[in-house]
mmCIF file of C-alpha atoms and ligand atoms in Angstrom:
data_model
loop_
_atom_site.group_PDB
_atom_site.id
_atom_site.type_symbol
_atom_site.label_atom_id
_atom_site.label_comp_id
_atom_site.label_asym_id
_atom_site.label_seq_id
_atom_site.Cartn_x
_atom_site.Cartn_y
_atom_site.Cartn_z
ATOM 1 C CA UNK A 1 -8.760 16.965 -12.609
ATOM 2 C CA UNK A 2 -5.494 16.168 -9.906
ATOM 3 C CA UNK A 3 -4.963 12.426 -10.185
ATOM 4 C CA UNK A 4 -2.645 11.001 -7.430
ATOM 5 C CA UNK A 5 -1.215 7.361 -6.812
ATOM 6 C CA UNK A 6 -1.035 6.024 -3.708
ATOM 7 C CA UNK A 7 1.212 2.826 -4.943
ATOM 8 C CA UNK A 8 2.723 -0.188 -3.039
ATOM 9 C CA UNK A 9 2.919 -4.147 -2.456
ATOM 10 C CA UNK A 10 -0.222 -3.751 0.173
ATOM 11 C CA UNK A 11 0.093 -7.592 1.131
ATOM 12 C CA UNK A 12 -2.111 -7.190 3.297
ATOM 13 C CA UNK A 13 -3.662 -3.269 3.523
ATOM 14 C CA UNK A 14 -2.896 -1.921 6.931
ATOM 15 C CA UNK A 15 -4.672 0.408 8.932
ATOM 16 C CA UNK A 16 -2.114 2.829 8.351
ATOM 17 C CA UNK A 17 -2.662 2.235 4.694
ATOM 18 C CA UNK A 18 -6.433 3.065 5.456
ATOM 19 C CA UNK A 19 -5.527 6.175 6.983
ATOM 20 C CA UNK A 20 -3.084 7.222 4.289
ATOM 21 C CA UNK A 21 -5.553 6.798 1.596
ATOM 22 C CA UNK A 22 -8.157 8.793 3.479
ATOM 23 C CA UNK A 23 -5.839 11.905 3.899
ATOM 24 C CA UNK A 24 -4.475 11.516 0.778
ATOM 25 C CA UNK A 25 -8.096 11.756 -1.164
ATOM 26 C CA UNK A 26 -8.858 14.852 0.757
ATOM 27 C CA UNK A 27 -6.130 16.247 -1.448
ATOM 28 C CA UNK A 28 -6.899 15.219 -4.948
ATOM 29 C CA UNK A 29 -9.686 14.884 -7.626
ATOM 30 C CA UNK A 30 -8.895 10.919 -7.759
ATOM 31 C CA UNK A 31 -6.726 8.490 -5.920
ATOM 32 C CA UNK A 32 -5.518 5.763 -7.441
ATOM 33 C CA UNK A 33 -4.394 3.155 -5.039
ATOM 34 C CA UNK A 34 -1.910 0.553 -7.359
ATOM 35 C CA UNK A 35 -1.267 -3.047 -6.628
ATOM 36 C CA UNK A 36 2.185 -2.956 -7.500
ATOM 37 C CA UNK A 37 4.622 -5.547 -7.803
ATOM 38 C CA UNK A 38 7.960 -4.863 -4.979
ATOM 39 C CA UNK A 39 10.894 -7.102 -6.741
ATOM 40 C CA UNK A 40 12.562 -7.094 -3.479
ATOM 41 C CA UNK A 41 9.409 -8.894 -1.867
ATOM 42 C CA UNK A 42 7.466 -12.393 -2.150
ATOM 43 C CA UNK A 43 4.023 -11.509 -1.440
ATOM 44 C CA UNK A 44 2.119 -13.824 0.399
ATOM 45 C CA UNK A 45 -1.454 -12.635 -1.292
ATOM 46 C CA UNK A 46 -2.546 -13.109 -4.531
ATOM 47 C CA UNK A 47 -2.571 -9.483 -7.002
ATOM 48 C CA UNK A 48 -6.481 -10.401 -7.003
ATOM 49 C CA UNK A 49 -6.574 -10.995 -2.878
ATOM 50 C CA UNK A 50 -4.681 -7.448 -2.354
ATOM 51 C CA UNK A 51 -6.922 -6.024 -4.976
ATOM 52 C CA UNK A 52 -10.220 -7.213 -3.099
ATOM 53 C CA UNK A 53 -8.866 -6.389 0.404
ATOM 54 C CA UNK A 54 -7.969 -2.615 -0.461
ATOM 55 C CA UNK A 55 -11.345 -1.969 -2.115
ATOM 56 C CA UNK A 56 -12.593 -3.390 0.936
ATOM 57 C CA UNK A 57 -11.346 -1.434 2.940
ATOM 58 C CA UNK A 58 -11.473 1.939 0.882
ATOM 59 C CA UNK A 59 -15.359 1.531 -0.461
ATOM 60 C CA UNK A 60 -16.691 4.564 1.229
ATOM 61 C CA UNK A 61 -14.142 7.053 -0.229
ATOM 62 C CA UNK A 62 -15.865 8.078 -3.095
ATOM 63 C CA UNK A 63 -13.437 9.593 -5.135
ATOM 64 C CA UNK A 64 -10.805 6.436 -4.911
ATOM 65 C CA UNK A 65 -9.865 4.130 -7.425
ATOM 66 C CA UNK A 66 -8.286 0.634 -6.594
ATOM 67 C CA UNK A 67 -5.828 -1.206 -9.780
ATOM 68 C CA UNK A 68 -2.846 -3.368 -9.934
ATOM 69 C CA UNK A 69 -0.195 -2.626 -11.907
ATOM 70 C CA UNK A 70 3.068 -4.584 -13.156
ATOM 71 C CA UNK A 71 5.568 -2.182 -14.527
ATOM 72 C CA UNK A 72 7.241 1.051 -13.492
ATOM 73 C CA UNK A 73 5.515 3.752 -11.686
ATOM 74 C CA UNK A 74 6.778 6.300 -13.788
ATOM 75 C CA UNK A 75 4.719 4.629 -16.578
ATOM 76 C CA UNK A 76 1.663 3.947 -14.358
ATOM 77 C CA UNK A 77 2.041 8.247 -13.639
ATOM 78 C CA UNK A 78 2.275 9.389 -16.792
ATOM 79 C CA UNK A 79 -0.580 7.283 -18.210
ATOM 80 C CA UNK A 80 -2.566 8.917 -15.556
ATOM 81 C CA UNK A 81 -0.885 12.295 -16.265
ATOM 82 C CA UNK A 82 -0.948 12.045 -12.221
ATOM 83 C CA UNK A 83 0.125 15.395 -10.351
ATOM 84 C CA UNK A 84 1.931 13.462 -7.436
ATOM 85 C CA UNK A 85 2.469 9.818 -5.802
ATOM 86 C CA UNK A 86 1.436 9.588 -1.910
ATOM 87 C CA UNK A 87 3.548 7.186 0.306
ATOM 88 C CA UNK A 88 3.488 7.300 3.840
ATOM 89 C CA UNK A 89 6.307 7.611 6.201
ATOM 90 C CA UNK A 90 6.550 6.042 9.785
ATOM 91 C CA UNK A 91 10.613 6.218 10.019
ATOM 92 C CA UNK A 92 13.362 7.854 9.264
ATOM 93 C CA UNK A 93 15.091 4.650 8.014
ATOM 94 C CA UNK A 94 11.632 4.977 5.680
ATOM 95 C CA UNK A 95 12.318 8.560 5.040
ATOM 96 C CA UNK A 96 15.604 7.103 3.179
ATOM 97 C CA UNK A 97 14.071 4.767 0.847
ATOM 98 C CA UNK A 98 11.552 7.129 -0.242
ATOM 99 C CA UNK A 99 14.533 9.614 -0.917
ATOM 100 C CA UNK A 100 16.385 7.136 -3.148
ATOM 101 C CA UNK A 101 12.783 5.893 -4.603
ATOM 102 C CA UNK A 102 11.676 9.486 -5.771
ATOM 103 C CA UNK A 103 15.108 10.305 -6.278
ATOM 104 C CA UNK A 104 15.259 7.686 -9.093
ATOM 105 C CA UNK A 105 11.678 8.148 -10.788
ATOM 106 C CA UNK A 106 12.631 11.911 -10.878
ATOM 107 C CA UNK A 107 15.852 10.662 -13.222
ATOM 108 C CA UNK A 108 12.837 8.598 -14.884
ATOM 109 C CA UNK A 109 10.388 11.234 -15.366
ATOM 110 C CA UNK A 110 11.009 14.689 -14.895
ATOM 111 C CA UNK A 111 7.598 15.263 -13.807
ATOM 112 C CA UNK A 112 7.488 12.970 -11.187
ATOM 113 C CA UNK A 113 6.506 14.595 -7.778
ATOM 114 C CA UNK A 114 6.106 12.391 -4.118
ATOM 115 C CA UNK A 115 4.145 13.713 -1.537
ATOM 116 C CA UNK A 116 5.198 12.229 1.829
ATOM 117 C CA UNK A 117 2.692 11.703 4.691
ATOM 118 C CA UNK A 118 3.659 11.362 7.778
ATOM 119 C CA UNK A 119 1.463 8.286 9.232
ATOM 120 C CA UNK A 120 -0.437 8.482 12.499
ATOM 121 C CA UNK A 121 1.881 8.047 15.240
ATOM 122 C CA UNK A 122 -0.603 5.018 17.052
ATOM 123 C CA UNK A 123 0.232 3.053 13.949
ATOM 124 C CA UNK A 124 3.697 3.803 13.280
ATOM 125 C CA UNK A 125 4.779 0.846 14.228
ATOM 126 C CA UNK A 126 2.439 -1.292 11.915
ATOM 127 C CA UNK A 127 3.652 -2.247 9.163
ATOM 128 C CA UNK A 128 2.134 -5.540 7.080
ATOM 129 C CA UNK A 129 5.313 -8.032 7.630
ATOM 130 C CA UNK A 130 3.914 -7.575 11.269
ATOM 131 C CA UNK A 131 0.559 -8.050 10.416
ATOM 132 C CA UNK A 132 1.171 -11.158 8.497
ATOM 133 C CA UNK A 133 3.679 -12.394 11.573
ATOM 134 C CA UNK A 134 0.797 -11.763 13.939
ATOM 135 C CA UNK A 135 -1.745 -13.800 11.929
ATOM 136 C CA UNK A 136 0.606 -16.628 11.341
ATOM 137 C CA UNK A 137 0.413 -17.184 14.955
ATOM 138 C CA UNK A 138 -3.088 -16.421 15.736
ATOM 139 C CA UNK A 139 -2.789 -13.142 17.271
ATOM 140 C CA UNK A 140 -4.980 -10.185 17.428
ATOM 141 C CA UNK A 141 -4.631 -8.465 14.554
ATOM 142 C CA UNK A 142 -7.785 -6.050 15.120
ATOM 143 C CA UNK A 143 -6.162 -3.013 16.052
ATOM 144 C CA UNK A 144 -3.879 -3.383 12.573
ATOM 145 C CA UNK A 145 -6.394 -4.097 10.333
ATOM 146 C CA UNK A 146 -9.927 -3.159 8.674
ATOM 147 C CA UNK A 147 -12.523 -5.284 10.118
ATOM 148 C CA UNK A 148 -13.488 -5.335 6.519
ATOM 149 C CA UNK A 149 -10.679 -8.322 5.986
ATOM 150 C CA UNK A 150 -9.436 -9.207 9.417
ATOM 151 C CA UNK A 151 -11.278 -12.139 8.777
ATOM 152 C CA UNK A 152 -9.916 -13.360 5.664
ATOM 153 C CA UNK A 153 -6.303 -12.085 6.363
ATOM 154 C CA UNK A 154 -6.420 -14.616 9.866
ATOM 155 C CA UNK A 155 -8.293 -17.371 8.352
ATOM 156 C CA UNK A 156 -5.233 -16.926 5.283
ATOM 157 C CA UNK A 157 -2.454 -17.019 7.434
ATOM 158 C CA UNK A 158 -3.277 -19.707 9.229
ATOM 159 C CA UNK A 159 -3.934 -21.689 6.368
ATOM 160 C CA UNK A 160 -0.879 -20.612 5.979
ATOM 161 C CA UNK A 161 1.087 -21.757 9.412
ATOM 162 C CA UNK A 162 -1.538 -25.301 9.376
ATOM 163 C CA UNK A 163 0.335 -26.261 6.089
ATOM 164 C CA UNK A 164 3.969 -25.527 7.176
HETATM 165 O O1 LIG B 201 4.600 -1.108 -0.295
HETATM 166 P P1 LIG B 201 5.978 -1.131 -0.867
HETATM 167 O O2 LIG B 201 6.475 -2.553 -1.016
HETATM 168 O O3 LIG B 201 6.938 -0.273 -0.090
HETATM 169 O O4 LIG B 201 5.847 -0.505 -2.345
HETATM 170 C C1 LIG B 201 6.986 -0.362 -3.172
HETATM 171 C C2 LIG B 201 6.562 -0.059 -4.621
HETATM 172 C C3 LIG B 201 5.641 -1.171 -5.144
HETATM 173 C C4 LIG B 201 5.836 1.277 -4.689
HETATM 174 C C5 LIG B 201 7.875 0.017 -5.475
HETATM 175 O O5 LIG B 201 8.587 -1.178 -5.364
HETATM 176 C C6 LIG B 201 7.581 0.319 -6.945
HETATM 177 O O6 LIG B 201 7.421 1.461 -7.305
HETATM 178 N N1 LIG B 201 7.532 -0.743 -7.787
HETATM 179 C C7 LIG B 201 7.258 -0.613 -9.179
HETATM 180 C C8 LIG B 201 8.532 -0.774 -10.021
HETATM 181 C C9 LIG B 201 9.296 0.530 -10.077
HETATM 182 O O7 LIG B 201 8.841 1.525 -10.602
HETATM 183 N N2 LIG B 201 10.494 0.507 -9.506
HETATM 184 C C10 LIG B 201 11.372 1.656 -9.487
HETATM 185 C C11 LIG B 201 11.223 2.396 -8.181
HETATM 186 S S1 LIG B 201 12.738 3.145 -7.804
#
């Protein structure tokens, strides 16, 4: 049984996210995607809201798991005896973080493996502080988002902008 973890902040799930998850199932037994806390980030969704909008989004791949998670992914990998993580790369300036990233979970676990997919090129340029930008100001988020949550992620934001 290969379990992978497709980990991250997810606030909110993109598109490319989507697609990431999708390619990255094709390539293991179970996929589990992990709400995980980013200390260098102040999410604007609730753990719950970022749980609800990536099962959502990912409820008709079968063989995908969605959980949150507050603690190291090293620990969240080898309580899962997971074979790999997935992240997805749009940059090269991304490229680097993932380097230091796997870089330091390698000096964490010695079993730690990252599989890097590159994302699809017509969303490269996505990412979710654009999304949540977008929203803020009532713009079209539709080609960045599921139309599972579009919804709830423009109706949130501009909650959002109506109170500041
Ligand atoms: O979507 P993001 O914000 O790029 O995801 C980053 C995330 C959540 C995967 C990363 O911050 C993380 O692994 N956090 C858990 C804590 C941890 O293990 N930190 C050490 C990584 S070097």
């Amino acid at each position: 049984m290969k379990t992978m973890i497709f980990p991250g902040s997810f606030d909110p799930f993109s598109l490319g996210h989507v697609d990431i998850a999708r390619r990255a199932s094709l390539l293991c037994d179970r996929l589990l995607v992990a709400v995980m806390p980013n200390r260098g980030k102040n999410p604007v969704f609730s753990v719950d809201e970022r749980l609800e909008m990536a099962r959502r989004c990912l409820c008709d791949i079968p063989n995908v798991e969605v959980i949150s998670f507050d603690g190291l992914l090293v620990d969240l990998y080898r309580s899962h005896t997971a074979c790999a993580v997935i992240r997805g790369l749009r940059s090269e300036s991304d490229f680097r973080n993932e380097a230091e990233m796997a870089a330091a979970n390698r000096l964490l676990c010695k079993e730690y493996e990252v599989l890097l997919l590159p994302c699809r090129m017509d969303l490269a340029y996505t990412s979710s502080s654009i999304i949540r930008e977008v929203a803020y100001y009532g713009g079209d988020i539709s080609g960045m988002v599921s139309p599972a949550i579009s919804e709830f992620v423009r109706t949130r934001l501009q909650e959002r902008n109506e109170r500041h």
